[in-house]
Short mmCIF file of C-alpha atoms and ligand atoms in Angstrom, two decimals:
data_model
loop_
_atom_site.label_atom_id
_atom_site.label_comp_id
_atom_site.label_asym_id
_atom_site.label_seq_id
_atom_site.Cartn_x
_atom_site.Cartn_y
_atom_site.Cartn_z
CA MET I 224 23.30 -21.93 11.99
CA ILE I 225 19.69 -20.99 12.25
CA GLN I 226 20.71 -17.44 13.08
CA ASN I 227 21.80 -17.12 9.49
CA PHE I 228 18.22 -17.49 8.36
CA LYS I 229 17.37 -13.86 8.32
CA ARG I 230 14.64 -12.45 6.22
CA LYS I 231 16.94 -11.78 3.31
CA THR I 232 17.10 -15.49 2.62
CA LEU I 233 13.36 -15.90 2.92
CA ILE I 234 12.63 -13.34 0.26
CA SER I 235 14.81 -14.71 -2.51
CA ASN I 236 15.78 -12.99 -5.67
CA MET I 237 13.06 -14.94 -7.44
CA ALA I 238 10.54 -13.75 -4.89
CA THR I 239 11.68 -10.16 -5.32
CA LEU I 240 11.24 -10.46 -9.06
CA ARG I 241 7.74 -11.85 -8.56
CA VAL I 242 6.92 -8.99 -6.19
CA VAL I 243 8.07 -6.41 -8.72
CA LEU I 244 6.08 -8.08 -11.50
CA PHE I 245 3.01 -8.57 -9.35
CA THR I 246 3.14 -5.03 -7.95
CA GLY I 247 3.34 -3.73 -11.50
CA PHE I 248 0.32 -5.84 -12.39
CA LEU I 249 -1.63 -4.55 -9.43
CA LEU I 250 -0.79 -0.94 -10.21
CA LEU I 251 -2.04 -1.49 -13.75
CA VAL I 252 -5.26 -2.99 -12.39
CA LEU I 253 -5.65 -0.13 -9.94
CA SER I 254 -5.00 2.41 -12.64
CA ALA I 255 -7.56 0.80 -14.93
CA CYS I 256 -10.01 0.55 -12.05
CA SER I 257 -9.72 4.23 -11.17
CA GLN I 258 -10.48 5.16 -14.76
CA ASP I 259 -13.20 2.69 -15.64
CA CYS I 260 -15.22 1.80 -12.59
CA ASP I 261 -16.42 2.81 -9.17
CA CYS I 262 -14.08 1.12 -6.76
CA GLU I 263 -15.43 -0.39 -3.59
CA THR I 264 -14.64 1.22 -0.31
CA PRO I 265 -11.81 -0.85 1.11
CA GLY I 266 -11.22 -2.48 4.33
CA ALA I 267 -12.26 -4.02 7.54
CA ALA I 268 -14.24 -2.07 10.09
CA SER I 269 -11.41 0.32 10.80
CA ASN I 270 -10.78 1.01 7.12
CA GLN I 271 -13.71 3.04 5.97
CA GLY I 272 -12.82 5.57 3.32
CA ASN I 273 -11.73 5.82 -0.30
CA THR I 274 -9.22 3.67 -2.19
CA SER I 275 -6.33 5.99 -1.40
CA GLU I 276 -6.83 5.34 2.29
CA LYS I 277 -4.53 2.84 3.88
CA ILE I 278 -5.95 -0.55 4.87
CA THR I 279 -4.75 -1.67 8.27
CA LEU I 280 -5.31 -5.25 9.38
CA ARG I 281 -4.32 -7.01 12.59
CA LEU I 282 -2.48 -10.34 12.43
CA ALA I 283 -1.68 -12.72 15.31
CA HIS I 284 0.70 -15.66 15.11
CA GLY I 285 1.33 -18.35 17.69
CA TRP I 286 5.12 -18.19 18.02
CA PRO I 287 7.41 -16.19 20.29
CA LYS I 288 8.48 -12.80 18.91
CA GLY I 289 11.10 -13.19 16.18
CA TYR I 290 10.94 -16.99 16.35
CA PRO I 291 13.14 -18.33 13.52
CA ILE I 292 11.42 -19.24 10.29
CA PHE I 293 7.85 -19.67 11.64
CA GLY I 294 7.67 -16.17 13.15
CA GLU I 295 10.07 -14.57 10.70
CA SER I 296 7.97 -15.81 7.80
CA VAL I 297 4.99 -13.84 9.15
CA ASP I 298 7.09 -10.69 9.34
CA ASP I 299 8.11 -11.42 5.73
CA TYR I 300 4.46 -11.82 4.84
CA ALA I 301 3.71 -8.35 6.23
CA GLU I 302 6.59 -6.88 4.22
CA LEU I 303 5.46 -8.70 1.09
CA VAL I 304 1.87 -7.51 1.50
CA SER I 305 3.10 -3.94 1.89
CA ALA I 306 5.36 -4.20 -1.18
CA MET I 307 2.73 -5.91 -3.35
CA SER I 308 0.11 -3.30 -2.39
CA ASP I 309 2.50 -0.39 -2.89
CA GLY I 310 2.13 0.42 0.80
CA ARG I 311 -1.67 0.45 0.73
CA ILE I 312 -2.05 -2.50 3.10
CA GLU I 313 -0.38 -2.52 6.49
CA LEU I 314 -0.40 -5.63 8.66
CA LYS I 315 0.13 -5.06 12.35
CA VAL I 316 1.71 -8.30 13.55
CA ASP I 317 1.42 -9.53 17.14
CA SER I 318 3.42 -12.56 18.28
CA ALA I 319 2.50 -14.85 21.16
CA THR I 320 4.95 -12.81 23.25
CA LYS I 321 2.52 -9.89 22.86
CA HIS I 322 -0.93 -11.50 22.92
CA LYS I 323 0.08 -14.26 25.41
CA SER I 324 -2.00 -16.98 23.79
CA ALA I 325 0.06 -19.35 21.62
CA PHE I 326 -2.98 -21.55 20.99
CA GLY I 327 -5.49 -18.71 20.82
CA ILE I 328 -5.20 -17.95 17.10
CA PHE I 329 -8.33 -19.89 16.13
CA ASP I 330 -10.53 -17.89 18.54
CA PHE I 331 -8.80 -14.59 17.74
CA VAL I 332 -9.64 -14.90 14.04
CA LYS I 333 -13.03 -16.55 14.48
CA SER I 334 -14.19 -13.70 16.70
CA GLY I 335 -12.62 -10.98 14.57
CA GLN I 336 -10.36 -9.83 17.39
CA TYR I 337 -7.68 -10.28 14.74
CA ASP I 338 -8.32 -10.12 10.99
CA ILE I 339 -5.62 -12.67 10.15
CA GLY I 340 -3.78 -15.45 11.98
CA GLN I 341 -0.94 -17.81 11.23
CA THR I 342 -0.76 -21.10 13.10
CA ALA I 343 -1.07 -24.88 12.72
CA SER I 344 -4.57 -26.28 12.27
CA TYR I 345 -3.94 -29.39 14.39
CA TYR I 346 -3.62 -27.28 17.54
CA TYR I 347 -7.38 -26.82 17.37
CA GLY I 348 -8.77 -30.35 17.51
CA GLY I 349 -10.48 -29.29 20.75
CA LYS I 350 -12.32 -26.53 18.86
CA ASP I 351 -13.22 -28.73 15.91
CA PRO I 352 -12.06 -32.37 15.59
CA ASP I 353 -11.88 -31.96 11.80
CA ALA I 354 -9.16 -29.31 12.21
CA LEU I 355 -6.70 -32.15 12.93
CA PHE I 356 -6.59 -33.21 9.27
CA PHE I 357 -5.02 -30.07 7.79
CA SER I 358 -1.49 -29.90 9.19
CA SER I 359 -0.04 -33.35 8.64
CA MET I 360 -1.21 -36.87 9.43
CA PRO I 361 0.83 -39.86 10.64
CA PHE I 362 2.02 -42.21 7.90
CA SER I 363 0.47 -39.87 5.35
CA MET I 364 1.66 -37.53 2.62
CA THR I 365 5.09 -35.89 2.41
CA ALA I 366 5.33 -32.12 1.99
CA ALA I 367 5.39 -32.29 -1.82
CA GLU I 368 2.51 -34.78 -1.93
CA GLN I 369 0.33 -32.88 0.54
CA THR I 370 0.98 -29.47 -1.04
CA ALA I 371 -0.22 -30.96 -4.33
CA TRP I 372 -3.30 -32.31 -2.50
CA PHE I 373 -4.07 -28.88 -1.05
CA TYR I 374 -3.76 -27.04 -4.35
CA HIS I 375 -4.72 -29.69 -6.91
CA GLY I 376 -6.45 -32.52 -5.06
CA GLY I 377 -9.28 -30.68 -3.32
CA GLY I 378 -7.49 -30.37 0.05
CA LEU I 379 -7.79 -26.60 0.42
CA GLU I 380 -11.47 -26.75 -0.55
CA LEU I 381 -12.09 -29.37 2.14
CA ALA I 382 -10.17 -27.30 4.70
CA ASN I 383 -12.25 -24.24 3.84
CA LYS I 384 -15.40 -26.33 4.10
CA VAL I 385 -14.46 -27.25 7.68
CA TYR I 386 -13.43 -23.71 8.63
CA GLU I 387 -16.35 -21.93 6.95
CA LYS I 388 -18.59 -22.53 9.95
CA HIS I 389 -15.96 -20.84 12.10
CA ASN I 390 -16.05 -17.72 9.89
CA ILE I 391 -12.49 -18.43 8.72
CA GLN I 392 -10.98 -18.65 5.23
CA LEU I 393 -7.62 -20.41 4.78
CA MET I 394 -4.45 -20.20 2.71
CA LEU I 395 -1.30 -22.29 2.99
CA GLY I 396 1.39 -20.73 5.18
CA GLY I 397 4.50 -22.88 4.69
CA ASN I 398 5.58 -26.47 5.18
CA THR I 399 8.13 -27.79 7.65
CA GLY I 400 8.93 -30.79 5.48
CA MET I 401 9.58 -34.13 7.16
CA GLN I 402 9.47 -33.78 10.93
CA MET I 403 11.62 -35.87 13.23
CA GLY I 404 10.02 -38.37 15.61
CA GLY I 405 11.32 -36.44 18.59
CA TRP I 406 13.78 -36.28 21.48
CA PHE I 407 13.80 -39.04 24.08
CA ARG I 408 15.70 -39.25 27.36
CA LYS I 409 15.95 -43.02 27.02
CA GLU I 410 16.41 -45.27 24.04
CA ILE I 411 13.22 -46.87 22.71
CA ASN I 412 13.88 -50.58 22.19
CA SER I 413 10.35 -51.93 21.97
CA ILE I 414 6.73 -50.85 22.09
CA GLU I 415 6.68 -51.48 25.86
CA ASP I 416 9.03 -48.51 26.28
CA LEU I 417 6.19 -46.20 25.17
CA ASP I 418 3.87 -47.45 27.91
CA GLY I 419 3.21 -44.54 30.30
CA LEU I 420 5.71 -42.31 28.48
CA LYS I 421 4.81 -38.63 28.86
CA MET I 422 5.41 -36.91 25.56
CA ARG I 423 4.67 -33.54 24.06
CA ILE I 424 3.14 -34.42 20.71
CA PRO I 425 0.13 -32.54 19.31
CA GLY I 426 -2.43 -33.49 16.70
CA PHE I 427 -3.35 -36.93 15.47
CA GLY I 428 0.12 -38.24 16.40
CA GLY I 429 -0.78 -37.60 20.03
CA LYS I 430 -3.93 -39.69 19.69
CA VAL I 431 -1.92 -42.46 18.05
CA ILE I 432 0.63 -42.74 20.87
CA ALA I 433 -2.20 -42.63 23.40
CA GLY I 434 -3.50 -45.71 21.59
CA VAL I 435 -0.33 -47.61 22.53
CA GLY I 436 -0.34 -46.51 26.16
CA ALA I 437 1.69 -43.28 26.10
CA GLN I 438 0.49 -39.97 27.56
CA PRO I 439 0.48 -37.17 24.97
CA THR I 440 0.31 -33.50 25.84
CA ASN I 441 0.80 -30.21 24.02
CA ILE I 442 3.10 -27.43 25.20
CA PRO I 443 3.92 -24.11 23.44
CA ALA I 444 7.36 -23.58 21.92
CA GLY I 445 8.54 -21.22 24.64
CA GLU I 446 8.03 -23.79 27.42
CA LEU I 447 9.33 -26.95 25.75
CA TYR I 448 12.93 -27.05 26.99
CA GLN I 449 11.98 -26.41 30.59
CA ALA I 450 9.35 -29.17 30.51
CA LEU I 451 11.88 -31.68 29.18
CA GLU I 452 14.69 -30.59 31.48
CA ARG I 453 12.51 -30.74 34.60
CA GLY I 454 11.08 -34.13 33.68
CA THR I 455 7.51 -32.86 33.34
CA ILE I 456 7.68 -34.85 30.13
CA ASP I 457 9.93 -37.78 29.13
CA ALA I 458 10.06 -36.93 25.46
CA LEU I 459 8.94 -34.36 22.96
CA GLU I 460 8.74 -33.74 19.29
CA TRP I 461 9.12 -30.26 17.85
CA VAL I 462 10.05 -29.99 14.18
CA GLY I 463 13.41 -31.04 12.74
CA PRO I 464 17.11 -30.13 12.97
CA GLY I 465 16.54 -26.63 11.56
CA LEU I 466 14.39 -25.54 14.48
CA ASP I 467 15.27 -28.14 17.13
CA LEU I 468 19.01 -27.53 17.57
CA ARG I 469 18.69 -24.01 18.95
CA MET I 470 16.14 -25.27 21.49
CA GLY I 471 18.88 -27.31 23.21
CA PHE I 472 16.83 -30.50 23.58
CA HIS I 473 19.92 -32.64 22.88
CA LYS I 474 21.41 -31.50 26.20
CA VAL I 475 18.75 -33.38 28.19
CA ALA I 476 17.42 -36.00 25.76
CA PRO I 477 20.15 -37.40 23.50
CA TYR I 478 18.06 -39.85 21.45
CA TYR I 479 16.72 -38.19 18.31
CA TYR I 480 14.28 -40.41 16.42
CA THR I 481 13.35 -40.21 12.75
CA GLY I 482 9.85 -39.30 11.68
CA TRP I 483 6.53 -41.06 11.33
CA HIS I 484 3.84 -38.72 12.67
CA GLU I 485 4.29 -35.48 10.70
CA PRO I 486 5.75 -36.21 7.27
CA GLY I 487 5.05 -32.69 6.02
CA THR I 488 3.35 -30.20 8.34
CA GLU I 489 1.66 -27.21 6.76
CA LEU I 490 1.12 -23.97 8.65
CA LEU I 491 -1.94 -22.01 7.59
CA TYR I 492 -3.03 -18.41 7.36
CA PHE I 493 -6.47 -17.86 8.87
CA PHE I 494 -8.55 -14.94 7.51
CA ASN I 495 -11.67 -13.66 9.25
CA LYS I 496 -14.35 -13.88 6.57
CA ASP I 497 -16.11 -10.67 7.65
CA SER I 498 -12.83 -8.73 7.44
CA MET I 499 -12.16 -10.18 3.99
CA ALA I 500 -15.69 -9.39 2.75
CA LYS I 501 -15.08 -5.71 3.42
CA LEU I 502 -11.92 -5.59 1.30
CA PRO I 503 -11.75 -4.72 -2.40
CA GLU I 504 -10.81 -7.57 -4.73
CA TRP I 505 -7.28 -6.31 -5.34
CA ALA I 506 -6.54 -6.32 -1.60
CA LYS I 507 -7.81 -9.88 -1.22
CA ALA I 508 -5.65 -10.91 -4.18
CA VAL I 509 -2.60 -9.36 -2.53
CA LEU I 510 -3.27 -11.11 0.80
CA MET I 511 -3.81 -14.53 -0.78
CA ASN I 512 -0.95 -14.40 -3.28
CA ALA I 513 1.47 -13.02 -0.71
CA ALA I 514 0.52 -15.95 1.56
CA ARG I 515 1.20 -18.45 -1.24
CA LEU I 516 4.58 -16.92 -1.88
CA THR I 517 5.40 -16.74 1.82
CA ALA I 518 4.46 -20.42 2.14
CA TYR I 519 6.90 -21.33 -0.61
CA ASN I 520 9.66 -19.22 0.96
CA MET I 521 9.09 -20.70 4.42
CA SER I 522 9.19 -24.24 3.06
CA THR I 523 12.50 -23.55 1.32
CA ALA I 524 13.96 -21.86 4.39
CA THR I 525 13.03 -24.83 6.60
CA PHE I 526 14.63 -27.30 4.22
CA ALA I 527 17.82 -25.23 4.14
CA ALA I 528 17.88 -24.89 7.95
CA ASN I 529 17.46 -28.66 8.32
CA THR I 530 20.40 -29.37 6.03
CA ASP I 531 22.63 -26.86 7.83
CA ASN I 532 21.76 -28.00 11.34
CA LEU I 533 21.89 -31.73 10.61
CA GLU I 534 25.46 -31.20 9.48
CA ILE I 535 26.23 -29.33 12.72
CA MET I 536 24.58 -32.07 14.81
CA GLN I 537 26.64 -34.76 13.14
CA ASP I 538 29.92 -32.81 13.27
CA GLN I 539 29.74 -31.11 16.66
CA PHE I 540 27.49 -33.21 18.87
CA PRO I 541 28.68 -36.84 18.78
CA GLU I 542 26.70 -37.58 21.96
CA LEU I 543 23.50 -36.92 20.02
CA LYS I 544 22.20 -40.25 18.72
CA ILE I 545 19.95 -40.35 15.67
CA ARG I 546 17.83 -43.51 15.69
CA LYS I 547 15.01 -45.17 13.79
CA PHE I 548 12.19 -46.66 15.85
CA PRO I 549 12.25 -50.47 15.95
CA VAL I 550 9.94 -52.22 13.49
CA ASP I 551 7.56 -53.40 16.24
CA VAL I 552 7.09 -49.82 17.42
CA ILE I 553 6.26 -48.53 13.94
CA THR I 554 3.95 -51.52 13.35
CA ALA I 555 2.05 -50.84 16.59
CA LEU I 556 1.81 -47.11 15.87
CA LYS I 557 0.53 -47.81 12.36
CA ALA I 558 -2.12 -50.19 13.75
CA SER I 559 -3.19 -47.57 16.31
CA ASN I 560 -3.39 -44.97 13.52
CA ASP I 561 -5.54 -47.25 11.36
CA ARG I 562 -7.93 -47.93 14.25
CA LEU I 563 -8.30 -44.21 14.92
CA LEU I 564 -8.96 -43.41 11.26
CA GLU I 565 -11.77 -46.00 11.25
CA GLU I 566 -13.27 -44.33 14.33
CA GLU I 567 -12.96 -40.91 12.75
CA MET I 568 -14.66 -42.02 9.54
CA ALA I 569 -17.59 -43.28 11.60
CA ARG I 570 -17.72 -40.00 13.55
CA SER I 571 -18.89 -37.70 10.77
CA ASP I 572 -19.48 -37.48 7.03
CA ILE I 573 -16.98 -34.67 6.59
CA ALA I 574 -14.28 -36.59 8.49
CA LYS I 575 -14.92 -39.57 6.22
CA GLU I 576 -14.75 -37.36 3.14
CA ILE I 577 -11.43 -35.81 4.23
CA ILE I 578 -9.82 -39.11 5.23
CA GLU I 579 -10.87 -40.75 1.96
CA SER I 580 -9.65 -37.76 -0.06
CA ARG I 581 -6.28 -37.86 1.70
CA ALA I 582 -5.98 -41.62 1.22
CA ALA I 583 -6.87 -41.49 -2.48
CA TYR I 584 -4.42 -38.67 -3.15
CA LEU I 585 -1.68 -40.37 -1.11
CA LYS I 586 -2.04 -43.52 -3.20
CA LYS I 587 -1.68 -41.77 -6.52
CA ALA I 588 0.94 -39.26 -5.37
CA ARG I 589 3.03 -42.02 -3.75
CA ASP I 590 3.07 -43.94 -7.02
CA TRP I 591 4.82 -40.98 -8.59
CA THR I 592 7.11 -40.46 -5.57
CA GLU I 593 8.15 -44.13 -5.83
CA VAL I 594 8.76 -44.02 -9.57
CA GLY I 595 10.30 -40.56 -9.42
CA VAL I 596 12.21 -39.55 -6.28
CA LYS I 597 12.57 -42.95 -4.58
CA ALA I 598 13.82 -44.75 -7.68
CA TYR I 599 16.28 -41.92 -8.24
CA LEU I 600 17.59 -42.12 -4.66
CA ASP I 601 17.82 -45.92 -4.87
CA SER I 602 19.77 -45.65 -8.11
CA MET I 603 22.14 -43.15 -6.52
CA SER I 604 22.80 -45.34 -3.48
CA GLU I 605 23.27 -48.44 -5.67
CA SER I 606 25.75 -46.70 -7.93
CA THR I 607 29.38 -47.75 -7.56
CA VAL I 608 30.59 -44.33 -8.64
CA ASP I 609 30.91 -41.59 -6.00
CA1 LIG W 670 5.87 -31.22 15.34
#
């Protein structure tokens, strides 16, 4: 069960080893720095003083307090930052339960009300339409492909280019892996069944279903079940088995469709650029590298939770029906997606640059996925030996 995913599993033995090694490295750097140079005064506005003074930074995330994996990974991040800085950096973490604004992270960090945030970029298409491109895109890259794009294909640079004007610097925060297509009260037999359907689905996927006549909306995690149960919405997508099962959606919407709209959704850490500019280099290195490690741990934890909870769904909830969308539905959604991408490319130069970068990387990464993972899976399923 998801409850088993406590922080111990998020910070693996490998991670602990890396922390020890990295902390040792930092202490060496700090030691050398104290002997050989004049260290900068650390910290954001509240952290004036010498290097021995503690740096305290405020972090807001958009999930309920203690929310499995997404929220827990932020608490892990704070612990990791403390360990890697030998206690010199303290992150004061506020959940949406505290700050009451699940979709307020963008403004919190932009304004400097919080130094750091953790959220999904595609919640902020209303703030900046180019923010939609940096979580996941329909019919686009899987988690492995997109992570490679972020780190090695210019994706993170493009994301930072978009967010620079908002005074925000980014680092990856963890990937959900393949997301499911969502929970539906009624079976979807043809594209006509989406006409007028009210569905919670954020980001570009929401625009795509609007293009085939559905009515997308976005609702925070804490209000999803109630909205589905009361019929405020007819369907919703959240994440995948690992996070969906505990939400109880299967009790009111038994049809669980496979994915198309979020093949690998990345959460991001947002850093206020003014807060970062006031920090010494070692502190910035800790914050960025701890985020990278937290992102890896969260991705692994989500994969593990999905495997555990899919097994439970199949064994214990026979009334829950896992379905693929009919071919005509996927075809219509793909056509809607292609139309929207054309419109977006005409909207701005940066949108065109991002869409073309994603498309080029998808093409080359998918070649390897086909020759590598897909061929392997095909060979396994074709084998006559169990
Ligand atoms: Ca989702």
